[in-house]
Every structure is written in C-alpha cells, then in structure tokens.
Short mmCIF file of C-alpha atoms in Angstrom, two decimals:
data_model
loop_
_atom_site.label_atom_id
_atom_site.label_comp_id
_atom_site.label_asym_id
_atom_site.label_seq_id
_atom_site.Cartn_x
_atom_site.Cartn_y
_atom_site.Cartn_z
CA MET O 1012 84.34 153.07 40.77
CA ALA O 1013 81.88 150.27 41.52
CA THR O 1014 80.36 149.69 44.85
CA THR O 1015 78.24 147.44 46.75
CA PRO O 1016 74.56 148.50 47.22
CA ALA O 1017 73.68 149.94 50.31
CA THR O 1018 72.42 147.38 52.98
CA PRO O 1019 68.97 147.90 53.06
CA PRO O 1020 66.57 146.79 56.24
CA SER O 1021 65.28 143.29 55.59
CA THR O 1022 61.83 143.01 54.43
CA THR O 1023 61.09 139.74 56.57
CA GLU O 1024 62.29 141.02 59.57
CA ALA O 1025 60.83 139.76 62.93
CA PRO O 1026 58.60 142.46 64.58
CA ASP O 1027 60.86 142.52 67.67
CA HIS O 1028 63.82 143.69 65.27
CA VAL O 1029 61.84 146.37 63.75
CA ARG O 1030 60.56 147.80 67.14
CA GLU O 1031 64.30 147.93 68.30
CA ARG O 1032 65.20 149.59 65.48
CA ARG O 1033 62.61 152.28 65.59
CA ARG O 1034 63.24 152.34 69.26
CA LEU O 1035 67.01 153.26 68.61
CA HIS O 1036 66.03 155.67 65.92
CA THR O 1037 63.73 157.42 68.13
CA LYS O 1038 66.00 157.80 71.31
CA LEU O 1039 69.00 158.81 68.99
CA LYS O 1040 66.73 161.42 67.36
CA LEU O 1041 65.36 162.99 70.74
CA ALA O 1042 68.89 162.72 72.48
CA THR O 1043 70.23 164.67 69.62
CA GLN O 1044 67.45 167.19 69.34
CA ILE O 1045 67.27 167.88 72.88
CA GLY O 1046 71.02 168.58 72.77
CA GLU O 1047 70.72 170.91 70.24
CA GLY O 1048 67.79 172.71 72.17
CA ILE O 1049 69.89 172.94 75.21
CA ASP O 1050 72.34 174.68 73.02
CA GLY O 1051 69.79 177.27 72.18
CA TYR O 1052 68.72 177.25 76.00
CA VAL O 1053 72.08 177.88 77.44
CA ILE O 1054 72.94 180.70 74.97
CA GLY O 1055 69.27 182.35 75.13
CA GLY O 1056 68.94 182.13 78.84
CA ILE O 1057 71.58 184.68 79.81
CA GLY O 1058 69.64 187.38 78.05
CA MET O 1059 66.94 187.56 80.27
CA ALA O 1060 69.15 186.80 83.34
CA MET O 1061 71.76 189.26 82.71
CA ALA O 1062 70.32 192.52 84.26
CA ALA O 1063 69.63 190.70 87.56
CA LEU O 1064 72.69 188.81 88.13
CA THR O 1065 75.06 191.73 86.89
CA THR O 1066 73.38 193.46 89.97
CA ASP O 1067 73.48 190.71 92.48
CA LEU O 1068 77.23 189.80 91.49
CA HIS O 1069 78.19 193.35 91.29
CA LEU O 1070 79.80 192.63 87.98
CA SER O 1071 81.95 195.32 86.04
CA THR O 1072 81.24 196.01 82.66
CA LEU O 1073 84.39 194.14 81.52
CA MET O 1074 83.09 190.87 83.33
CA GLU O 1075 79.21 191.45 81.98
CA GLY O 1076 80.86 191.13 78.44
CA LEU O 1077 82.70 188.06 79.63
CA VAL O 1078 79.95 186.33 81.00
CA GLY O 1079 77.87 186.96 77.87
CA ALA O 1080 80.52 186.01 75.36
CA SER O 1081 81.92 182.90 77.20
CA PRO O 1082 79.92 180.42 75.44
CA LEU O 1083 80.96 181.61 72.13
CA ILE O 1084 84.57 181.45 73.32
CA GLY O 1085 83.83 177.99 74.52
CA ILE O 1086 82.20 176.78 71.21
CA PHE O 1087 85.53 177.93 69.52
CA ILE O 1088 87.51 175.73 71.50
CA GLY O 1089 85.06 172.73 72.08
CA GLY O 1090 84.21 172.35 68.39
CA PRO O 1091 87.62 171.20 67.06
CA LEU O 1092 88.45 169.52 70.49
CA PHE O 1093 85.31 167.26 70.79
CA GLY O 1094 85.38 166.55 66.89
CA ARG O 1095 88.73 165.20 67.34
CA LEU O 1096 87.90 163.09 70.29
CA ALA O 1097 85.31 161.56 68.90
CA ASP O 1098 86.96 160.88 65.62
CA ARG O 1099 89.74 159.19 67.76
CA PHE O 1100 87.77 157.38 70.64
CA GLY O 1101 84.39 157.08 69.15
CA ARG O 1102 81.18 158.84 68.97
CA ARG O 1103 79.43 156.84 71.72
CA PRO O 1104 81.68 157.99 74.90
CA VAL O 1105 82.02 161.53 73.67
CA PHE O 1106 78.30 162.05 72.99
CA LEU O 1107 77.68 160.79 76.76
CA ALA O 1108 80.42 162.92 78.07
CA ASP O 1109 79.27 166.09 76.71
CA MET O 1110 76.03 165.97 77.94
CA VAL O 1111 77.35 165.34 81.51
CA ILE O 1112 79.38 168.36 81.35
CA PHE O 1113 76.01 170.23 80.39
CA LEU O 1114 74.16 168.81 83.26
CA VAL O 1115 77.24 169.79 85.89
CA GLY O 1116 77.74 172.94 84.55
CA SER O 1117 73.97 173.84 84.65
CA VAL O 1118 73.74 172.89 88.41
CA LEU O 1119 76.92 174.93 89.37
CA GLN O 1120 75.46 177.99 87.94
CA PHE O 1121 73.06 178.00 90.93
CA PHE O 1122 76.01 178.47 93.30
CA VAL O 1123 78.22 180.96 91.79
CA THR O 1124 79.13 183.98 94.23
CA ASP O 1125 81.03 186.21 91.70
CA GLY O 1126 81.38 186.81 87.94
CA LEU O 1127 84.67 184.92 87.51
CA GLN O 1128 82.97 181.62 88.71
CA LEU O 1129 79.97 182.35 86.22
CA PHE O 1130 82.61 183.14 83.65
CA VAL O 1131 84.27 179.88 83.98
CA ILE O 1132 81.55 177.51 84.42
CA ARG O 1133 79.73 179.09 81.13
CA LEU O 1134 82.91 178.78 79.36
CA VAL O 1135 83.18 175.08 79.85
CA MET O 1136 79.41 174.76 78.92
CA GLY O 1137 80.45 176.64 75.83
CA VAL O 1138 83.06 174.07 75.09
CA ALA O 1139 80.38 171.28 75.51
CA ILE O 1140 78.02 173.30 73.17
CA GLY O 1141 80.97 173.13 70.63
CA GLY O 1142 81.14 169.66 71.21
CA GLU O 1143 77.34 169.07 70.54
CA TYR O 1144 77.79 170.57 67.31
CA ALA O 1145 80.67 168.26 66.45
CA ILE O 1146 79.26 165.03 67.62
CA GLY O 1147 75.27 165.22 67.88
CA ALA O 1148 74.61 165.85 64.46
CA PRO O 1149 77.46 163.49 62.81
CA LEU O 1150 76.22 160.69 65.15
CA LEU O 1151 72.62 161.12 63.93
CA SER O 1152 73.69 161.28 60.26
CA GLU O 1153 75.63 158.05 60.57
CA TYR O 1154 72.44 156.15 61.50
CA ALA O 1155 70.09 158.31 59.09
CA PRO O 1156 68.97 156.65 55.98
CA LYS O 1157 70.30 158.40 52.65
CA GLN O 1158 66.53 159.52 51.76
CA GLY O 1159 65.16 161.87 54.20
CA ARG O 1160 68.46 162.61 55.79
CA GLY O 1161 68.65 166.22 54.87
CA ARG O 1162 65.35 166.96 56.49
CA LEU O 1163 65.96 164.96 59.58
CA LEU O 1164 69.13 166.87 60.16
CA ALA O 1165 67.78 170.21 59.41
CA SER O 1166 65.40 169.96 62.08
CA LEU O 1167 68.05 170.26 64.57
CA GLU O 1168 68.17 173.98 63.56
CA ILE O 1169 64.62 174.11 64.53
CA SER O 1170 65.43 172.51 67.76
CA TRP O 1171 67.82 175.28 68.56
CA TYR O 1172 65.30 177.92 68.11
CA VAL O 1173 62.86 176.48 70.11
CA GLY O 1174 65.35 175.81 72.95
CA TYR O 1175 66.48 179.64 72.78
CA ALA O 1176 62.78 180.79 72.89
CA LEU O 1177 61.96 178.36 75.63
CA ALA O 1178 64.71 179.93 77.69
CA THR O 1179 63.42 183.52 77.20
CA VAL O 1180 59.99 182.23 78.33
CA VAL O 1181 61.44 180.59 81.47
CA GLY O 1182 63.62 183.74 82.03
CA ALA O 1183 60.49 185.98 81.99
CA LEU O 1184 58.75 183.50 84.45
CA PHE O 1185 61.85 184.01 87.04
CA GLU O 1186 62.17 187.65 86.39
CA ASN O 1187 60.45 188.99 89.52
CA VAL O 1188 61.79 186.29 91.72
CA ASP O 1189 64.31 187.10 94.22
CA GLY O 1190 67.48 185.30 92.97
CA GLY O 1191 65.45 184.03 90.11
CA TRP O 1192 68.37 184.28 87.61
CA ARG O 1193 70.22 181.39 89.40
CA TRP O 1194 66.83 179.18 88.98
CA SER O 1195 66.50 180.17 85.27
CA LEU O 1196 70.12 179.43 84.48
CA ALA O 1197 70.30 176.28 86.33
CA SER O 1198 66.72 175.02 85.07
CA SER O 1199 68.90 173.54 81.86
CA ALA O 1200 69.63 170.69 84.39
CA VAL O 1201 66.23 169.22 83.77
CA LEU O 1202 66.71 168.95 79.98
CA ALA O 1203 70.29 167.69 80.54
CA VAL O 1204 69.06 164.98 82.81
CA VAL O 1205 66.63 163.64 80.37
CA CYS O 1206 69.14 163.68 77.63
CA VAL O 1207 71.93 161.78 79.82
CA SER O 1208 69.19 159.20 80.30
CA LEU O 1209 68.45 158.82 76.54
CA ARG O 1210 72.07 158.80 75.54
CA GLY O 1211 73.11 156.26 77.93
CA GLY O 1212 71.79 153.34 75.99
CA ILE O 1213 72.91 154.31 72.27
CA PRO O 1214 75.49 152.11 70.85
CA GLU O 1215 78.75 153.16 68.75
CA SER O 1216 78.29 154.33 65.38
CA ALA O 1217 78.79 151.42 63.06
CA ARG O 1218 80.22 153.99 60.03
CA TRP O 1219 82.97 155.09 62.89
CA LEU O 1220 83.62 150.95 63.55
CA LEU O 1221 84.24 150.61 59.98
CA SER O 1222 86.37 153.64 59.67
CA LYS O 1223 88.44 151.92 62.28
CA GLY O 1224 88.70 148.38 60.48
CA ARG O 1225 86.37 146.72 62.99
CA ARG O 1226 84.10 145.36 60.56
CA GLU O 1227 82.71 142.54 62.50
CA GLU O 1228 81.37 144.75 65.06
CA ALA O 1229 79.96 147.10 62.50
CA GLU O 1230 78.12 144.53 60.77
CA ALA O 1231 76.50 143.14 64.00
CA LEU O 1232 75.20 146.51 64.34
CA ILE O 1233 74.00 146.87 60.86
CA GLU O 1234 72.39 143.52 61.21
CA ARG O 1235 70.73 144.06 64.45
CA TYR O 1236 69.11 147.68 63.65
CA GLY O 1237 68.86 147.46 59.86
CA ILE O 1238 71.21 150.32 59.23
CA GLU O 1239 71.51 151.57 55.67
CA ILE O 1240 75.24 151.82 54.93
CA ASP O 1241 77.08 151.01 51.83
CA VAL O 1242 79.67 148.90 53.70
CA SER O 1243 82.29 148.91 50.63
CA ALA O 1244 81.95 152.56 50.05
CA GLU O 1245 82.70 153.21 53.78
CA LEU O 1246 85.84 150.65 53.62
CA GLU O 1247 87.01 152.28 50.15
CA GLU O 1248 86.96 155.65 51.98
CA ARG O 1249 89.12 154.24 55.10
CA ALA O 1250 91.60 152.99 52.49
CA ALA O 1251 91.44 156.19 50.54
CA THR O 1252 91.98 158.45 53.62
CA GLN O 1253 95.73 158.89 54.13
CA GLN O 1254 96.01 161.28 57.25
CA ALA O 1255 93.73 161.75 60.21
CA GLY O 1256 93.45 164.70 62.69
CA PHE O 1257 93.56 168.50 61.96
CA ARG O 1258 96.17 168.20 59.64
CA ALA O 1259 94.26 165.95 57.15
CA LEU O 1260 91.74 168.73 56.95
CA PHE O 1261 94.06 170.90 55.00
CA SER O 1262 95.51 167.95 52.80
CA ARG O 1263 94.93 168.26 49.27
CA GLU O 1264 92.38 165.56 49.46
CA HIS O 1265 90.08 167.44 51.94
CA LEU O 1266 90.96 171.12 51.49
CA ARG O 1267 88.26 171.69 49.34
CA SER O 1268 85.83 170.45 51.80
CA THR O 1269 87.31 172.04 54.63
CA VAL O 1270 87.35 175.74 52.90
CA PHE O 1271 83.67 175.18 51.74
CA ALA O 1272 82.08 174.02 54.94
CA SER O 1273 83.86 176.83 56.98
CA VAL O 1274 83.22 179.77 54.41
CA PHE O 1275 79.49 178.95 53.60
CA TRP O 1276 78.89 178.69 57.41
CA ALA O 1277 80.59 181.71 58.46
CA ALA O 1278 79.07 183.80 55.23
CA LEU O 1279 75.57 182.78 56.46
CA VAL O 1280 75.94 183.51 60.28
CA LEU O 1281 77.96 186.82 59.95
CA PRO O 1282 75.63 189.07 58.59
CA TYR O 1283 72.58 187.26 60.59
CA PHE O 1284 74.09 187.18 64.13
CA ALA O 1285 75.63 190.92 63.61
CA ILE O 1286 72.24 192.29 62.43
CA GLY O 1287 70.24 189.99 64.79
CA THR O 1288 72.11 191.39 67.73
CA TYR O 1289 71.82 194.86 66.94
CA TRP O 1290 68.72 194.83 65.16
CA THR O 1291 67.19 197.45 67.12
CA GLN O 1292 70.07 199.93 66.50
CA VAL O 1293 69.60 199.17 62.89
CA PHE O 1294 66.09 199.46 62.85
CA GLU O 1295 66.56 202.98 64.64
CA ALA O 1296 69.39 203.86 62.33
CA LEU O 1297 67.11 203.20 59.25
CA ASN O 1298 64.58 205.68 60.87
CA MET O 1299 61.93 202.90 60.98
CA GLY O 1300 60.75 203.84 64.51
CA ASP O 1301 61.32 202.90 68.19
CA ASN O 1302 59.08 199.86 68.55
CA ALA O 1303 61.94 197.75 69.01
CA VAL O 1304 60.10 195.13 70.64
CA ALA O 1305 57.86 194.50 67.73
CA ALA O 1306 60.77 194.62 65.29
CA LEU O 1307 62.46 191.98 67.29
CA LEU O 1308 59.37 189.75 67.24
CA VAL O 1309 59.17 190.15 63.48
CA TYR O 1310 62.77 189.26 62.97
CA SER O 1311 62.53 186.25 65.35
CA PHE O 1312 59.22 184.62 63.92
CA THR O 1313 60.51 185.29 60.38
CA ALA O 1314 63.70 183.43 61.08
CA VAL O 1315 61.57 180.49 62.61
CA ALA O 1316 59.65 180.28 59.41
CA GLY O 1317 62.61 180.43 57.24
CA VAL O 1318 64.71 177.51 59.23
CA THR O 1319 61.33 175.47 59.08
CA ALA O 1320 60.79 176.00 55.29
CA GLY O 1321 64.38 174.97 54.82
CA CYS O 1322 64.09 171.92 56.69
CA LEU O 1323 60.89 170.84 54.60
CA VAL O 1324 62.50 171.46 51.21
CA VAL O 1325 65.92 170.54 51.54
CA ASP O 1326 65.59 166.84 50.35
CA ARG O 1327 63.10 168.05 47.63
CA ILE O 1328 65.11 170.86 45.71
CA GLY O 1329 68.59 169.67 46.57
CA ARG O 1330 71.50 171.04 48.67
CA ARG O 1331 73.00 173.43 45.94
CA ARG O 1332 69.51 175.15 45.20
CA LEU O 1333 68.95 175.84 48.72
CA LEU O 1334 72.27 177.32 48.98
CA ILE O 1335 73.43 179.21 46.07
CA PRO O 1336 70.40 181.23 44.81
CA PRO O 1337 69.76 182.48 48.44
CA PHE O 1338 73.06 183.75 48.90
CA TRP O 1339 72.84 185.84 45.87
CA ILE O 1340 69.49 186.98 46.63
CA THR O 1341 69.99 188.04 50.23
CA ALA O 1342 72.99 189.72 49.00
CA GLY O 1343 70.87 191.70 46.75
CA CYS O 1344 68.16 192.49 49.47
CA LEU O 1345 70.86 194.00 51.58
CA ALA O 1346 72.29 195.85 48.91
CA LEU O 1347 68.88 197.17 47.79
CA VAL O 1348 68.00 198.48 51.41
CA ALA O 1349 71.51 200.35 51.69
CA VAL O 1350 71.16 202.16 48.31
CA TRP O 1351 67.36 202.82 48.86
CA PRO O 1352 67.31 203.56 52.52
CA SER O 1353 64.38 206.18 52.13
CA SER O 1354 61.75 203.91 50.95
CA THR O 1355 59.95 202.09 54.16
CA PRO O 1356 58.54 198.90 51.57
CA VAL O 1357 62.09 198.49 50.27
CA ILE O 1358 63.37 198.44 53.86
CA VAL O 1359 60.62 196.13 55.05
CA CYS O 1360 60.55 193.74 52.14
CA GLY O 1361 64.46 193.49 51.89
CA PHE O 1362 64.96 192.57 55.50
CA LEU O 1363 62.03 190.17 55.53
CA PHE O 1364 63.50 188.36 52.43
CA PHE O 1365 66.93 188.48 54.04
CA ILE O 1366 65.80 187.18 57.08
CA PHE O 1367 63.65 184.38 55.77
CA LEU O 1368 66.13 183.10 52.93
CA ASN O 1369 68.94 183.15 55.21
CA ALA O 1370 67.33 181.18 57.83
CA ALA O 1371 66.26 178.86 55.35
CA SER O 1372 69.50 178.33 54.19
CA SER O 1373 71.04 177.67 57.63
CA ALA O 1374 69.27 174.59 57.74
CA LEU O 1375 71.94 173.50 55.76
CA THR O 1376 74.44 174.21 58.53
CA ALA O 1377 73.28 170.91 60.01
CA VAL O 1378 73.62 168.90 56.80
CA TYR O 1379 76.27 169.97 54.38
CA PRO O 1380 79.37 169.76 56.91
CA LEU O 1381 78.47 166.28 57.68
CA GLU O 1382 78.15 164.91 54.19
CA VAL O 1383 81.48 166.45 52.74
CA PHE O 1384 84.09 164.77 55.05
CA PRO O 1385 84.59 160.95 55.27
CA THR O 1386 83.75 159.19 58.64
CA SER O 1387 87.17 159.27 59.90
CA LEU O 1388 87.35 163.01 59.76
CA ARG O 1389 83.66 163.88 60.03
CA ALA O 1390 83.50 164.87 63.65
CA THR O 1391 86.87 166.73 63.41
CA GLY O 1392 85.61 168.60 60.10
CA VAL O 1393 82.42 169.69 61.54
CA GLY O 1394 84.21 170.99 64.67
CA PHE O 1395 86.38 172.98 62.84
CA ALA O 1396 83.68 174.36 60.61
CA THR O 1397 81.78 175.40 63.63
CA ALA O 1398 84.79 176.99 65.01
CA MET O 1399 85.06 179.34 61.98
CA SER O 1400 81.55 180.09 62.01
CA ARG O 1401 81.68 181.47 65.36
CA VAL O 1402 84.70 183.31 64.13
CA GLY O 1403 82.70 185.01 61.67
CA ALA O 1404 79.71 185.56 64.16
CA ALA O 1405 82.05 187.28 66.63
CA ILE O 1406 83.72 189.49 64.01
CA GLY O 1407 80.41 190.54 62.87
CA THR O 1408 79.13 190.95 66.26
CA PHE O 1409 82.25 193.06 67.35
CA LEU O 1410 82.56 195.31 64.26
CA LEU O 1411 78.87 196.13 63.41
CA PRO O 1412 78.39 198.76 66.19
CA MET O 1413 81.45 200.56 65.33
CA GLY O 1414 80.68 200.54 61.81
CA LEU O 1415 77.19 202.10 62.47
CA ASP O 1416 78.73 204.67 64.56
CA HIS O 1417 81.57 205.42 62.17
CA TYR O 1418 80.21 204.82 58.73
CA GLY O 1419 76.36 204.58 59.14
CA PRO O 1420 73.73 201.74 58.14
CA ARG O 1421 74.66 202.05 54.57
CA PHE O 1422 78.06 200.98 54.93
CA VAL O 1423 77.10 198.18 57.29
CA LEU O 1424 74.52 196.81 54.70
CA LEU O 1425 76.93 196.90 51.92
CA VAL O 1426 79.52 195.05 53.86
CA GLY O 1427 76.89 192.36 54.96
CA ALA O 1428 75.96 192.03 51.28
CA GLY O 1429 79.47 191.54 50.38
CA VAL O 1430 80.01 188.80 52.82
CA LEU O 1431 76.89 186.85 51.19
CA ALA O 1432 78.34 187.52 47.71
CA VAL O 1433 81.65 185.76 48.70
CA GLY O 1434 79.46 182.93 50.20
CA GLY O 1435 77.55 182.41 47.03
CA LEU O 1436 80.74 182.85 44.89
CA VAL O 1437 82.60 180.07 47.11
CA SER O 1438 79.26 177.76 47.13
CA GLN O 1439 78.90 178.15 43.50
CA PHE O 1440 82.29 176.47 42.61
CA LEU O 1441 82.90 174.19 45.90
CA ALA O 1442 79.35 173.04 46.87
CA PRO O 1443 78.71 169.37 45.83
CA GLU O 1444 75.32 167.97 45.46
CA THR O 1445 74.64 165.27 47.93
CA THR O 1446 71.04 164.90 48.16
CA ASP O 1447 70.08 161.23 48.47
CA LEU O 1448 73.42 160.03 48.31
CA ASP O 1449 75.00 157.54 51.06
CA LEU O 1450 77.34 159.55 53.17
CA ALA O 1451 80.46 157.78 51.90
CA ASP O 1452 79.31 158.58 48.32
CA ALA O 1453 78.75 162.18 49.34
CA ALA O 1454 82.17 162.71 50.75
CA ARG O 1455 83.69 161.57 47.77
CA THR O 1456 81.63 163.53 45.60
CA ALA O 1457 82.60 166.71 47.71
CA ARG O 1458 86.43 166.19 47.01
CA GLU O 1459 86.03 165.13 43.38
CA LYS O 1460 85.64 167.82 40.37
CA THR O 1461 84.69 171.17 41.04
CA VAL O 1462 81.05 172.07 40.12
CA VAL O 1463 79.85 175.25 38.65
#
C-alpha cells in the first residue's frame, strides 16, 4: 500500500520557527517525564511514611493494607478510563486535567484525619497515575520523530525510577519530624505545580486531529512545529478503523495488538513486582543471609542499570531483540536458581541477570503499547494494557508470600520462570518490529501477518 512520505521539517525554516518547535518539544518532554516521575514518587513515598502515619491515624491492619494498595486499585480504573477520554475528547484537556488531580490530591493528603480519607485520596491519585500512563507517553509519541522515538519513550521508565528513589530520600529527611509523613506525602504538590505550568501551553496532538477528520487544524500544527507525520498513512488508518472504544480492542482487527500489549507487559511485571516486593523474604528463604538492606540496594541499582541500558539500545537493536531473547534468558535464570539453590554463585548470577534483563525489557512498556494501536485507539489501548499489567503485578504480589509459606522458594521461582516463558512465547508470535516506523505504519504492521 503506497503512502505519502512523512512530512519532514523544512530545511529553510526561519530561526523563530525552529526555536518554537524546539521549545515545544522540550516542554512536552519535560511535562511527560516529570509526570512519569510523579507516578513513581507517589507510589514510592508511602513506603517511608507508612509506619508513622499508621501510628498517628490509628490504622487497623486492614486499613493499612488498603492505603498501601489504593494507588494500584486506582491505576486499574484510571488507565482505561482516561485512555478512553483521551481518544474521545483529545489529548490536551486530559493531559492537563490529570495533573491537576495530582496537585489537588497531593495537598489534601496533608490534612487527612483518618485512614479512610487517606485511602480515598490516594485511590483518586492512583486513578490519575493510570491516566498518566494512558495519556502522557501516547502524546509524547505522537510528537516524536520516528528515528529515536524508542529511546525518547523508554526514558520515561528511567524517570519513574528516579521519582521513586527521590520519594524515598524525601521520606527519610522527614522521618524524625513530628508529623513529617504529612509533609513527605504532600511534597509531590511541588512537582505537580511545575508540571501543570508546563502542560498549560501544549497544543493538541496533530495525529489525534487527523484521526477525527480535522485535517486543516492538524496541518496547521504540522506546519507550525515541523512535526514528522505521514498524513496519508494517518488518514488511511482512520478510514480502516471501523470501531472506537473498548469494543474495538477486541475486534478481529485489533485483538492481536490488545493481547500482545497486555500479555507481554503483565508477564514482565508479575515476577518483577512480586520478587521485588518480597525480595528480603526470598533472599532469606534461599539462605543468602540477613543483610536485607544491602540486598534491596543491589536489587534497585541493578534495575536502574538495566532500564537505562534498555533505553540506550532500543533503537539500535530493535524492539523484538530487546524483548524476546531476554524473556527466554530470564526464564532460564529463575529456573536455574530453582533447580540449583545450594550454589551461591548460581543464585547471585541468576538473580542479577534476571533483574538486569527484565528491567532492560521493561523499557519497552513505554514504547510497544504506543506503537501497536492506531491513533484513534492508542490511549484506550495503552490504558487497557496498563490495567492488565497491574492485574499481573497484583496477582504476583498477593500470591508470592503464600507460595513461599506453602511450597517454598523453588516453586515460586519456577512459576516466575513459567510466566516469563509465556511472555516470550506470545511475543515470539505477536510482537511486530516497529523500529523507525511512522506510528501509523507501526500500527498497521502490528495487525498484519504474524511474525515468528
């Protein structure tokens, strides 16, 4: 199918136009990366504050669990909800409203008087986190050039880790302050204010305008900012998409993309979140000693190194090579530790390889879901895949401690290896190669002939 070449930035543009485009790209990149960092900040901040707020608010064990889980519950709701809203009403209003919710929720945390209030506020903030996954990266992808798009999107995962680590540092600074947990949780408002100010001047997505048939508005933005878009391909995608909304995700046309995005994401995060959450218990169950703090630091820094490496190579080696081989290798690593638990070198090397490669592939969670859906379904599809990934994380986190108690670490590790193998098998058949393709061409490639 012939398409018109992507619209390149003019080589004779006036300096003012070049500066305007660079200014927009910088604002959008910062607004998205800070938003992703706030997601990590909100989730990571509760860890350092939980002990103090449990005492001050007299939380029961049940309410303590609900407060801790509230963002995950909210993400499950917010991903599909905000994704559908963004596809229906536009990227720009949802992009801004999402961060306003963060800002209000951050401030309200300071004034809570009981656990139920904190649960509800953090639940709503979790909805906004889900919305951020569904709208932030899709909007950034729709302005990004096709070359280097993977590295740009994958950098969002690094922002998440930085936000998580920053929340831990801030929590430690307020640990010995009377009521310091209130300041710690509310401190995310500072980042939210910066993010809201950045998002206020960002225009609508030209790709979304094309998906709604508003070609003149879209072409005005393309001309103004030199956006690299294959207009013909986008219009063909609009004509080829027969349905909109959640039902379209399960149509024959898009089911392959929906299954792939949901399964590969869930398969990556299920063993990672489960083992990461209960890393000290796993570490001790394998008779590796009781230095849990050192073990957790090794786990965290290895993950940061892995996701950074994934970000650096995603455009060089291609999407499939960064996803499929690591699935099989990490499955083998966990299986090897399970069948040879008496060897300290095997345990250490097996876990380090698992953590590093799993995190490297996780860079694709900010890339692949955005590339396999057309513009009219992109935010909805990403939102649904986000929700499914959190189902996987929740299942793994919930079942792992029971598995350790009843069946031991060997069984848990073999289950984790099996989950990774399923992810590798599904990706082997369904993962398209979308490196350096225009988004419209990438979405079309994703629904064409299965690759092996």
